[in-house]
PDB file of C-alpha atoms in Angstrom:
ATOM      1  CA  MET A  21       0.000   0.000   0.000  1.00 43.00           C
ATOM      2  CA  THR A  22       1.465   3.265  -1.060  1.00 45.00           C
ATOM      3  CA  ASP A  23       0.983   6.286   1.072  1.00 47.00           C
ATOM      4  CA  LYS A  24       0.683   9.130  -1.355  1.00 47.00           C
ATOM      5  CA  ARG A  25       1.721  12.473  -0.040  1.00 48.00           C
ATOM      6  CA  GLU A  26       1.782  15.588  -2.090  1.00 46.00           C
ATOM      7  CA  VAL A  27       3.163  18.972  -1.318  1.00 50.00           C
ATOM      8  CA  ALA A  28       0.309  20.480  -3.269  1.00 44.00           C
ATOM      9  CA  SER A  29      -2.715  19.088  -4.986  1.00 40.00           C
ATOM     10  CA  ARG A  30      -2.258  18.204  -8.612  1.00 42.00           C
ATOM     11  CA  ASP A  31      -4.491  18.969 -11.507  1.00 42.00           C
ATOM     12  CA  SER A  32      -5.263  16.531 -14.287  1.00 40.00           C
ATOM     13  CA  THR A  33      -2.850  17.925 -16.872  1.00 42.00           C
ATOM     14  CA  GLU A  34      -0.070  17.444 -14.414  1.00 42.00           C
ATOM     15  CA  VAL A  35      -0.928  13.844 -13.735  1.00 42.00           C
ATOM     16  CA  GLU A  36      -0.575  13.334 -17.447  1.00 43.00           C
ATOM     17  CA  ALA A  37       2.760  15.065 -17.385  1.00 43.00           C
ATOM     18  CA  THR A  38       4.174  12.862 -14.651  1.00 45.00           C
ATOM     19  CA  GLU A  39       2.621   9.598 -15.803  1.00 47.00           C
ATOM     20  CA  ARG A  40       3.669   9.982 -19.397  1.00 49.00           C
ATOM     21  CA  GLU A  41       6.863   8.071 -20.134  1.00 50.00           C
ATOM     22  CA  PRO A  42       9.494  10.795 -20.135  1.00 55.00           C
ATOM     23  CA  GLY A  43      12.228  10.607 -22.731  1.00 72.00           C
ATOM     24  CA  VAL A  44      15.175  11.604 -20.596  1.00 82.00           C
ATOM     25  CA  VAL A  45      15.111  11.487 -16.808  1.00 90.00           C
ATOM     26  CA  MET A  46      17.414  13.736 -14.818  1.00 91.00           C
ATOM     27  CA  VAL A  47      18.688  12.513 -11.472  1.00 93.00           C
ATOM     28  CA  PRO A  48      18.782  15.558  -9.192  1.00 94.00           C
ATOM     29  CA  PRO A  49      21.958  15.827  -7.074  1.00 94.00           C
ATOM     30  CA  ALA A  50      21.255  15.152  -3.409  1.00 94.00           C
ATOM     31  CA  ASP A  51      22.737  15.696   0.023  1.00 95.00           C
ATOM     32  CA  VAL A  52      21.636  13.134   2.588  1.00 95.00           C
ATOM     33  CA  PHE A  53      22.442  13.499   6.255  1.00 95.00           C
ATOM     34  CA  GLU A  54      21.381  12.079   9.570  1.00 94.00           C
ATOM     35  CA  ASP A  55      21.198  13.545  13.039  1.00 91.00           C
ATOM     36  CA  ALA A  56      19.886  12.166  16.324  1.00 89.00           C
ATOM     37  CA  ASP A  57      16.235  12.733  15.381  1.00 91.00           C
ATOM     38  CA  GLY A  58      16.012  11.831  11.730  1.00 93.00           C
ATOM     39  CA  ILE A  59      17.251  11.902   8.164  1.00 95.00           C
ATOM     40  CA  THR A  60      17.227  14.955   5.913  1.00 96.00           C
ATOM     41  CA  LEU A  61      17.516  14.995   2.125  1.00 96.00           C
ATOM     42  CA  GLN A  62      18.176  18.067   0.032  1.00 96.00           C
ATOM     43  CA  LEU A  63      17.843  17.922  -3.736  1.00 97.00           C
ATOM     44  CA  ASP A  64      18.468  20.498  -6.451  1.00 96.00           C
ATOM     45  CA  MET A  65      15.462  20.635  -8.738  1.00 97.00           C
ATOM     46  CA  PRO A  66      15.642  24.026 -10.438  1.00 96.00           C
ATOM     47  CA  GLY A  67      12.534  25.036 -12.371  1.00 96.00           C
ATOM     48  CA  VAL A  68      10.149  22.889 -10.353  1.00 96.00           C
ATOM     49  CA  ALA A  69       7.242  24.712  -8.743  1.00 95.00           C
ATOM     50  CA  ARG A  70       5.283  23.189  -5.867  1.00 94.00           C
ATOM     51  CA  ASP A  71       2.421  22.080  -8.058  1.00 94.00           C
ATOM     52  CA  ARG A  72       4.794  20.171 -10.340  1.00 94.00           C
ATOM     53  CA  LEU A  73       6.329  18.137  -7.574  1.00 96.00           C
ATOM     54  CA  ASN A  74       5.277  14.626  -6.655  1.00 96.00           C
ATOM     55  CA  LEU A  75       6.498  13.000  -3.481  1.00 96.00           C
ATOM     56  CA  GLN A  76       5.548   9.471  -2.476  1.00 94.00           C
ATOM     57  CA  THR A  77       6.570   7.396   0.499  1.00 92.00           C
ATOM     58  CA  ASP A  78       5.645   3.962   1.642  1.00 87.00           C
ATOM     59  CA  LYS A  79       7.087   1.864   4.434  1.00 82.00           C
ATOM     60  CA  ASN A  80      10.488   1.492   2.856  1.00 87.00           C
ATOM     61  CA  SER A  81      10.818   3.772  -0.130  1.00 92.00           C
ATOM     62  CA  LEU A  82      10.790   7.393  -1.090  1.00 95.00           C
ATOM     63  CA  LEU A  83      10.066   8.578  -4.622  1.00 96.00           C
ATOM     64  CA  ILE A  84      10.679  12.133  -5.762  1.00 96.00           C
ATOM     65  CA  GLU A  85       9.513  13.400  -9.146  1.00 96.00           C
ATOM     66  CA  GLY A  86       9.223  16.854 -10.567  1.00 96.00           C
ATOM     67  CA  THR A  87       8.786  18.675 -13.830  1.00 95.00           C
ATOM     68  CA  ALA A  88      10.622  21.908 -14.506  1.00 94.00           C
ATOM     69  CA  GLN A  89       8.761  24.652 -16.249  1.00 91.00           C
ATOM     70  CA  LEU A  90      10.613  27.121 -18.382  1.00 89.00           C
ATOM     71  CA  ASP A  91       9.177  30.283 -19.730  1.00 87.00           C
ATOM     72  CA  MET A  92       9.982  29.975 -23.431  1.00 86.00           C
ATOM     73  CA  PRO A  93       8.940  32.352 -26.155  1.00 85.00           C
ATOM     74  CA  GLN A  94       7.146  30.963 -29.191  1.00 82.00           C
ATOM     75  CA  GLY A  95       9.358  29.794 -31.991  1.00 84.00           C
ATOM     76  CA  MET A  96      12.531  29.593 -29.964  1.00 87.00           C
ATOM     77  CA  ALA A  97      15.416  27.599 -31.405  1.00 88.00           C
ATOM     78  CA  ALA A  98      18.111  25.952 -29.299  1.00 87.00           C
ATOM     79  CA  LEU A  99      21.624  27.396 -29.404  1.00 87.00           C
ATOM     80  CA  TYR A 100      23.281  25.595 -26.532  1.00 85.00           C
ATOM     81  CA  ALA A 101      22.152  23.054 -23.933  1.00 85.00           C
ATOM     82  CA  ASP A 102      23.642  21.566 -20.787  1.00 86.00           C
ATOM     83  CA  VAL A 103      20.219  20.401 -19.615  1.00 88.00           C
ATOM     84  CA  ARG A 104      18.419  17.918 -21.849  1.00 82.00           C
ATOM     85  CA  SER A 105      15.197  17.323 -20.034  1.00 87.00           C
ATOM     86  CA  THR A 106      12.598  18.888 -17.781  1.00 90.00           C
ATOM     87  CA  PHE A 107      11.804  15.728 -15.850  1.00 94.00           C
ATOM     88  CA  TYR A 108      13.498  14.856 -12.548  1.00 95.00           C
ATOM     89  CA  ARG A 109      13.182  11.546 -10.757  1.00 95.00           C
ATOM     90  CA  ARG A 110      15.036   9.953  -7.879  1.00 95.00           C
ATOM     91  CA  SER A 111      14.144   7.296  -5.357  1.00 95.00           C
ATOM     92  CA  PHE A 112      15.673   5.958  -2.174  1.00 95.00           C
ATOM     93  CA  VAL A 113      15.201   2.809  -0.156  1.00 95.00           C
ATOM     94  CA  LEU A 114      14.412   3.642   3.451  1.00 93.00           C
ATOM     95  CA  SER A 115      14.844   1.644   6.621  1.00 90.00           C
ATOM     96  CA  ASP A 116      12.107   0.743   9.061  1.00 88.00           C
ATOM     97  CA  GLU A 117      13.160   2.931  11.961  1.00 90.00           C
ATOM     98  CA  LEU A 118      12.064   5.930   9.907  1.00 93.00           C
ATOM     99  CA  GLN A 119       8.571   7.282  10.365  1.00 92.00           C
ATOM    100  CA  THR A 120       7.637   7.809   6.731  1.00 92.00           C
ATOM    101  CA  ASP A 121       4.111   8.865   7.694  1.00 91.00           C
ATOM    102  CA  LYS A 122       5.644  11.883   9.412  1.00 93.00           C
ATOM    103  CA  THR A 123       7.657  12.983   6.362  1.00 94.00           C
ATOM    104  CA  GLU A 124       7.812  16.717   5.843  1.00 95.00           C
ATOM    105  CA  ALA A 125       8.802  18.467   2.635  1.00 96.00           C
ATOM    106  CA  ASN A 126       9.632  22.004   1.692  1.00 96.00           C
ATOM    107  CA  LEU A 127      10.439  23.457  -1.723  1.00 96.00           C
ATOM    108  CA  LYS A 128      12.179  26.801  -2.055  1.00 95.00           C
ATOM    109  CA  ASP A 129      14.033  28.328  -4.993  1.00 95.00           C
ATOM    110  CA  GLY A 130      14.375  24.923  -6.623  1.00 96.00           C
ATOM    111  CA  ILE A 131      15.700  23.158  -3.543  1.00 97.00           C
ATOM    112  CA  LEU A 132      13.611  20.361  -2.111  1.00 97.00           C
ATOM    113  CA  THR A 133      14.162  19.516   1.543  1.00 97.00           C
ATOM    114  CA  VAL A 134      12.668  16.281   2.859  1.00 97.00           C
ATOM    115  CA  ARG A 135      12.793  15.427   6.532  1.00 96.00           C
ATOM    116  CA  ILE A 136      11.972  11.948   7.814  1.00 95.00           C
ATOM    117  CA  PRO A 137      11.993  11.570  11.611  1.00 95.00           C
ATOM    118  CA  LYS A 138      13.158   8.437  13.426  1.00 92.00           C
ATOM    119  CA  ARG A 139      10.960   6.561  15.839  1.00 89.00           C
ATOM    120  CA  ALA A 140      11.460   7.779  19.378  1.00 83.00           C
ATOM    121  CA  GLU A 141      12.610   4.379  20.634  1.00 80.00           C
ATOM    122  CA  VAL A 142      15.481   4.201  18.151  1.00 76.00           C
ATOM    123  CA  ARG A 143      16.829   7.704  18.616  1.00 75.00           C
ATOM    124  CA  SER A 144      20.406   7.577  19.687  1.00 72.00           C
ATOM    125  CA  ARG A 145      21.255   7.903  23.311  1.00 75.00           C
ATOM    126  CA  ARG A 146      24.491   9.250  24.590  1.00 78.00           C
ATOM    127  CA  ILE A 147      26.380   6.691  26.624  1.00 83.00           C
ATOM    128  CA  GLU A 148      28.499   8.146  29.279  1.00 86.00           C
ATOM    129  CA  VAL A 149      32.052   6.881  29.515  1.00 90.00           C
ATOM    130  CA  ARG A 150      33.135   6.697  33.094  1.00 88.00           C
ATOM    131  CA  GLY A 151      36.671   6.827  34.262  1.00 85.00           C
ATOM    132  CA  ASP A 152      38.001   5.559  37.574  1.00 77.00           C
TER     133      ASP A 152
ATOM    134  CA  MET B   5      20.004  25.450 -39.821  1.00 36.00           C
ATOM    135  CA  LEU B   6      17.796  25.545 -36.744  1.00 42.00           C
ATOM    136  CA  GLY B   7      14.130  24.993 -37.286  1.00 43.00           C
ATOM    137  CA  SER B   8      11.470  26.977 -35.522  1.00 44.00           C
ATOM    138  CA  LEU B   9       9.707  25.312 -32.631  1.00 43.00           C
ATOM    139  CA  THR B  10       6.438  25.857 -30.939  1.00 48.00           C
ATOM    140  CA  SER B  11       5.998  23.671 -27.887  1.00 56.00           C
ATOM    141  CA  LEU B  12       8.121  23.057 -24.836  1.00 60.00           C
ATOM    142  CA  ASP B  13       8.479  19.393 -25.744  1.00 63.00           C
ATOM    143  CA  SER B  14       9.843  20.002 -29.176  1.00 67.00           C
ATOM    144  CA  MET B  15      12.087  22.662 -27.721  1.00 69.00           C
ATOM    145  CA  PHE B  16      13.672  20.107 -25.438  1.00 72.00           C
ATOM    146  CA  GLU B  17      13.775  17.618 -28.258  1.00 72.00           C
ATOM    147  CA  GLU B  18      15.870  20.194 -30.033  1.00 72.00           C
ATOM    148  CA  PHE B  19      18.097  20.786 -26.982  1.00 73.00           C
ATOM    149  CA  ARG B  20      18.625  17.044 -26.687  1.00 70.00           C
ATOM    150  CA  ARG B  21      19.431  16.523 -30.316  1.00 71.00           C
ATOM    151  CA  MET B  22      21.891  19.344 -30.084  1.00 68.00           C
ATOM    152  CA  SER B  23      23.622  18.140 -26.948  1.00 65.00           C
ATOM    153  CA  ASP B  24      23.984  14.708 -28.518  1.00 63.00           C
ATOM    154  CA  GLN B  25      25.697  16.399 -31.401  1.00 63.00           C
ATOM    155  CA  MET B  26      27.911  18.318 -28.988  1.00 60.00           C
ATOM    156  CA  ASP B  27      28.856  15.104 -27.189  1.00 59.00           C
ATOM    157  CA  GLU B  28      29.823  13.610 -30.459  1.00 54.00           C
ATOM    158  CA  LEU B  29      31.824  16.688 -31.185  1.00 51.00           C
ATOM    159  CA  PHE B  30      33.717  16.626 -27.901  1.00 49.00           C
ATOM    160  CA  GLY B  31      34.012  12.859 -27.708  1.00 50.00           C
ATOM    161  CA  ARG B  32      35.269  11.715 -31.058  1.00 45.00           C
ATOM    162  CA  GLY B  33      34.827  14.608 -33.417  1.00 48.00           C
ATOM    163  CA  THR B  34      37.711  16.148 -35.271  1.00 52.00           C
ATOM    164  CA  GLN B  35      36.620  19.738 -34.685  1.00 59.00           C
ATOM    165  CA  PRO B  36      38.172  21.437 -31.646  1.00 63.00           C
ATOM    166  CA  PRO B  37      35.752  23.004 -29.144  1.00 63.00           C
ATOM    167  CA  ALA B  38      35.087  26.732 -28.881  1.00 66.00           C
ATOM    168  CA  ILE B  39      37.640  28.523 -26.694  1.00 67.00           C
ATOM    169  CA  ARG B  40      35.075  29.499 -24.046  1.00 66.00           C
ATOM    170  CA  SER B  41      33.260  26.167 -23.952  1.00 66.00           C
ATOM    171  CA  VAL B  42      33.356  24.345 -20.618  1.00 65.00           C
ATOM    172  CA  ALA B  43      33.330  20.735 -19.495  1.00 63.00           C
ATOM    173  CA  ARG B  44      30.037  19.093 -18.692  1.00 64.00           C
ATOM    174  CA  GLY B  45      29.044  19.364 -15.054  1.00 69.00           C
ATOM    175  CA  THR B  46      30.099  22.998 -14.606  1.00 81.00           C
ATOM    176  CA  PHE B  47      27.824  24.926 -12.232  1.00 90.00           C
ATOM    177  CA  PRO B  48      25.383  26.301 -13.152  1.00 92.00           C
ATOM    178  CA  PRO B  49      24.208  24.322 -16.189  1.00 92.00           C
ATOM    179  CA  ILE B  50      22.954  26.593 -18.945  1.00 92.00           C
ATOM    180  CA  ASN B  51      20.522  26.355 -21.835  1.00 92.00           C
ATOM    181  CA  MET B  52      20.385  29.056 -24.466  1.00 92.00           C
ATOM    182  CA  GLY B  53      17.715  29.643 -27.070  1.00 92.00           C
ATOM    183  CA  ALA B  54      17.193  32.222 -29.791  1.00 92.00           C
ATOM    184  CA  THR B  55      14.270  34.006 -31.362  1.00 90.00           C
ATOM    185  CA  PRO B  56      14.361  36.678 -34.082  1.00 88.00           C
ATOM    186  CA  ASP B  57      14.058  39.319 -31.319  1.00 89.00           C
ATOM    187  CA  GLY B  58      16.663  38.074 -28.891  1.00 92.00           C
ATOM    188  CA  ILE B  59      18.418  35.446 -26.891  1.00 93.00           C
ATOM    189  CA  THR B  60      17.180  33.767 -23.717  1.00 94.00           C
ATOM    190  CA  LEU B  61      19.478  32.044 -21.262  1.00 94.00           C
ATOM    191  CA  TYR B  62      18.348  29.686 -18.540  1.00 95.00           C
ATOM    192  CA  LEU B  63      20.753  29.101 -15.673  1.00 95.00           C
ATOM    193  CA  PHE B  64      19.764  26.121 -13.563  1.00 95.00           C
ATOM    194  CA  ALA B  65      20.930  27.432 -10.210  1.00 95.00           C
ATOM    195  CA  ALA B  66      18.741  26.426  -7.275  1.00 95.00           C
ATOM    196  CA  GLY B  67      19.043  28.171  -3.930  1.00 94.00           C
ATOM    197  CA  LEU B  68      20.668  31.427  -4.956  1.00 94.00           C
ATOM    198  CA  ASP B  69      20.019  34.770  -3.392  1.00 92.00           C
ATOM    199  CA  PRO B  70      19.299  36.868  -6.503  1.00 91.00           C
ATOM    200  CA  LYS B  71      20.669  39.984  -4.783  1.00 92.00           C
ATOM    201  CA  THR B  72      24.131  38.451  -4.591  1.00 92.00           C
ATOM    202  CA  VAL B  73      24.338  37.351  -8.234  1.00 94.00           C
ATOM    203  CA  GLU B  74      26.748  39.448 -10.229  1.00 94.00           C
ATOM    204  CA  LEU B  75      25.827  39.864 -13.865  1.00 95.00           C
ATOM    205  CA  ASN B  76      28.049  41.736 -16.304  1.00 94.00           C
ATOM    206  CA  ILE B  77      28.066  42.121 -20.034  1.00 93.00           C
ATOM    207  CA  GLN B  78      30.927  43.348 -22.160  1.00 91.00           C
ATOM    208  CA  ARG B  79      30.049  43.452 -25.830  1.00 87.00           C
ATOM    209  CA  ASN B  80      28.662  39.952 -26.313  1.00 88.00           C
ATOM    210  CA  LEU B  81      30.370  38.298 -23.344  1.00 92.00           C
ATOM    211  CA  LEU B  82      28.093  37.741 -20.406  1.00 93.00           C
ATOM    212  CA  THR B  83      29.633  36.937 -17.027  1.00 94.00           C
ATOM    213  CA  VAL B  84      27.581  35.421 -14.227  1.00 94.00           C
ATOM    214  CA  ALA B  85      29.233  35.123 -10.849  1.00 95.00           C
ATOM    215  CA  GLY B  86      28.028  34.389  -7.372  1.00 94.00           C
ATOM    216  CA  GLU B  87      28.194  32.130  -4.439  1.00 94.00           C
ATOM    217  CA  ARG B  88      26.001  29.265  -3.556  1.00 93.00           C
ATOM    218  CA  LYS B  89      25.990  28.686   0.145  1.00 91.00           C
ATOM    219  CA  ILE B  90      25.355  25.197   1.454  1.00 90.00           C
ATOM    220  CA  ASN B  91      24.874  25.285   5.183  1.00 85.00           C
ATOM    221  CA  ALA B  92      26.263  21.927   6.173  1.00 85.00           C
ATOM    222  CA  SER B  93      25.280  20.793   9.618  1.00 85.00           C
ATOM    223  CA  PRO B  94      28.408  20.295  11.735  1.00 88.00           C
ATOM    224  CA  THR B  95      26.858  17.624  13.949  1.00 90.00           C
ATOM    225  CA  ALA B  96      25.109  15.506  11.310  1.00 92.00           C
ATOM    226  CA  THR B  97      26.513  12.445   9.554  1.00 93.00           C
ATOM    227  CA  TYR B  98      26.636  12.941   5.794  1.00 94.00           C
ATOM    228  CA  TYR B  99      25.985   9.993   3.503  1.00 94.00           C
ATOM    229  CA  ARG B 100      25.924  11.991   0.282  1.00 92.00           C
ATOM    230  CA  GLN B 101      27.131  15.457  -0.615  1.00 92.00           C
ATOM    231  CA  GLU B 102      26.483  15.769  -4.310  1.00 91.00           C
ATOM    232  CA  ARG B 103      25.276  19.349  -4.491  1.00 93.00           C
ATOM    233  CA  PHE B 104      27.604  22.107  -5.557  1.00 91.00           C
ATOM    234  CA  GLY B 105      28.588  24.660  -2.952  1.00 91.00           C
ATOM    235  CA  GLY B 106      30.895  27.666  -3.144  1.00 92.00           C
ATOM    236  CA  VAL B 107      31.715  30.428  -5.571  1.00 93.00           C
ATOM    237  CA  PHE B 108      31.081  30.123  -9.264  1.00 93.00           C
ATOM    238  CA  ARG B 109      31.743  32.176 -12.376  1.00 93.00           C
ATOM    239  CA  ARG B 110      30.655  31.437 -15.904  1.00 91.00           C
ATOM    240  CA  VAL B 111      31.344  33.406 -19.034  1.00 91.00           C
ATOM    241  CA  ILE B 112      28.926  32.897 -21.871  1.00 90.00           C
ATOM    242  CA  ALA B 113      29.580  34.069 -25.405  1.00 89.00           C
ATOM    243  CA  LEU B 114      26.290  35.386 -26.757  1.00 91.00           C
ATOM    244  CA  PRO B 115      25.711  35.900 -30.462  1.00 89.00           C
ATOM    245  CA  GLU B 116      27.497  39.003 -31.755  1.00 89.00           C
ATOM    246  CA  ASP B 117      24.336  40.981 -32.452  1.00 90.00           C
ATOM    247  CA  VAL B 118      22.997  41.323 -28.892  1.00 91.00           C
ATOM    248  CA  ASP B 119      22.393  44.773 -27.470  1.00 91.00           C
ATOM    249  CA  PRO B 120      24.301  45.099 -24.144  1.00 89.00           C
ATOM    250  CA  GLU B 121      21.740  47.725 -23.058  1.00 90.00           C
ATOM    251  CA  GLY B 122      18.860  45.330 -23.553  1.00 90.00           C
ATOM    252  CA  VAL B 123      19.626  42.646 -21.005  1.00 93.00           C
ATOM    253  CA  GLU B 124      17.157  41.671 -18.287  1.00 94.00           C
ATOM    254  CA  ALA B 125      17.263  38.974 -15.658  1.00 95.00           C
ATOM    255  CA  ARG B 126      14.870  37.428 -13.193  1.00 94.00           C
ATOM    256  CA  TYR B 127      15.026  34.540 -10.770  1.00 95.00           C
ATOM    257  CA  ARG B 128      12.203  32.097 -10.130  1.00 95.00           C
ATOM    258  CA  ASP B 129      12.066  28.554  -8.710  1.00 95.00           C
ATOM    259  CA  GLY B 130      15.831  28.233  -8.926  1.00 96.00           C
ATOM    260  CA  ILE B 131      16.200  29.291 -12.554  1.00 96.00           C
ATOM    261  CA  LEU B 132      17.914  32.526 -13.480  1.00 96.00           C
ATOM    262  CA  GLN B 133      16.441  33.617 -16.775  1.00 96.00           C
ATOM    263  CA  ILE B 134      18.353  36.223 -18.746  1.00 95.00           C
ATOM    264  CA  THR B 135      16.975  37.782 -21.890  1.00 94.00           C
ATOM    265  CA  ALA B 136      19.087  39.834 -24.262  1.00 93.00           C
ATOM    266  CA  ARG B 137      17.598  41.849 -27.116  1.00 92.00           C
ATOM    267  CA  ARG B 138      19.174  41.841 -30.524  1.00 90.00           C
ATOM    268  CA  ARG B 139      20.300  45.180 -31.888  1.00 88.00           C
ATOM    269  CA  GLU B 140      17.613  46.780 -34.036  1.00 81.00           C
ATOM    270  CA  SER B 141      19.861  46.741 -37.077  1.00 77.00           C
ATOM    271  CA  ALA B 142      20.482  43.040 -36.659  1.00 69.00           C
ATOM    272  CA  LYS B 143      16.848  41.923 -36.585  1.00 71.00           C
ATOM    273  CA  PRO B 144      15.606  40.169 -39.678  1.00 73.00           C
ATOM    274  CA  ARG B 145      13.608  42.469 -41.919  1.00 75.00           C
ATOM    275  CA  GLN B 146      10.964  41.649 -44.407  1.00 78.00           C
ATOM    276  CA  ILE B 147      11.931  42.935 -47.824  1.00 81.00           C
ATOM    277  CA  SER B 148       9.030  43.522 -50.079  1.00 81.00           C
ATOM    278  CA  VAL B 149       9.401  42.583 -53.705  1.00 86.00           C
ATOM    279  CA  GLN B 150       8.381  45.399 -55.982  1.00 79.00           C
TER     280      GLN B 150
END
């Protein structure tokens, strides 16, 4: 059972856009780090607005998809291109101490931040080292 | 010759076709690259498109503060410089650090006929879009046949 979680509600045209088989998929670069309370991911997805972002989690996976929108004048011809696609996708396998149902996401200036907290019982405890 | 395009999809089709050609050029072609061309993976990645009225550049640079981006144009050479700050947490354990952080500078050679006075830039959703007008004299004109 997939727990679908969206940052914003999607309209029908967008569902088409994400479900259509994209030609080239870009893998957004990511930073992944862990602290005592949870795991944080940060991904660069320039051009993606909130309503073009799709985030899905289930018990052990996280899927991130987004479509960049560029404001292009009619009849534009390409002169140079580093970026070949507008479609981003990346997924991660999670582990079961993470509370995926408490996932929080934030998108700002093309950076997606995803925070997944750990269950309270598995949070790390500091063990005191005693000397004599 | 570049064809004219109408939709976003065909635009990216065109970008793709072109970058494949560029790969071929850099990989096993016999032609040397342009002097100001850069290696793939340079931050920020750039796409450039042209219309009869001007040039539009798209810089894929998430998380910039637009106020700190330095944009200069000298004749047809556009320089974009800035710093992208990544606030790494000192206490966290990092498993991946793939995102670019630090200062960057890119020089882009625009077509010769751009008007340095007609350059505008705006930043939205992590894309810095720069439009440069062509000089009036350089725009294509319709010549009527008498």
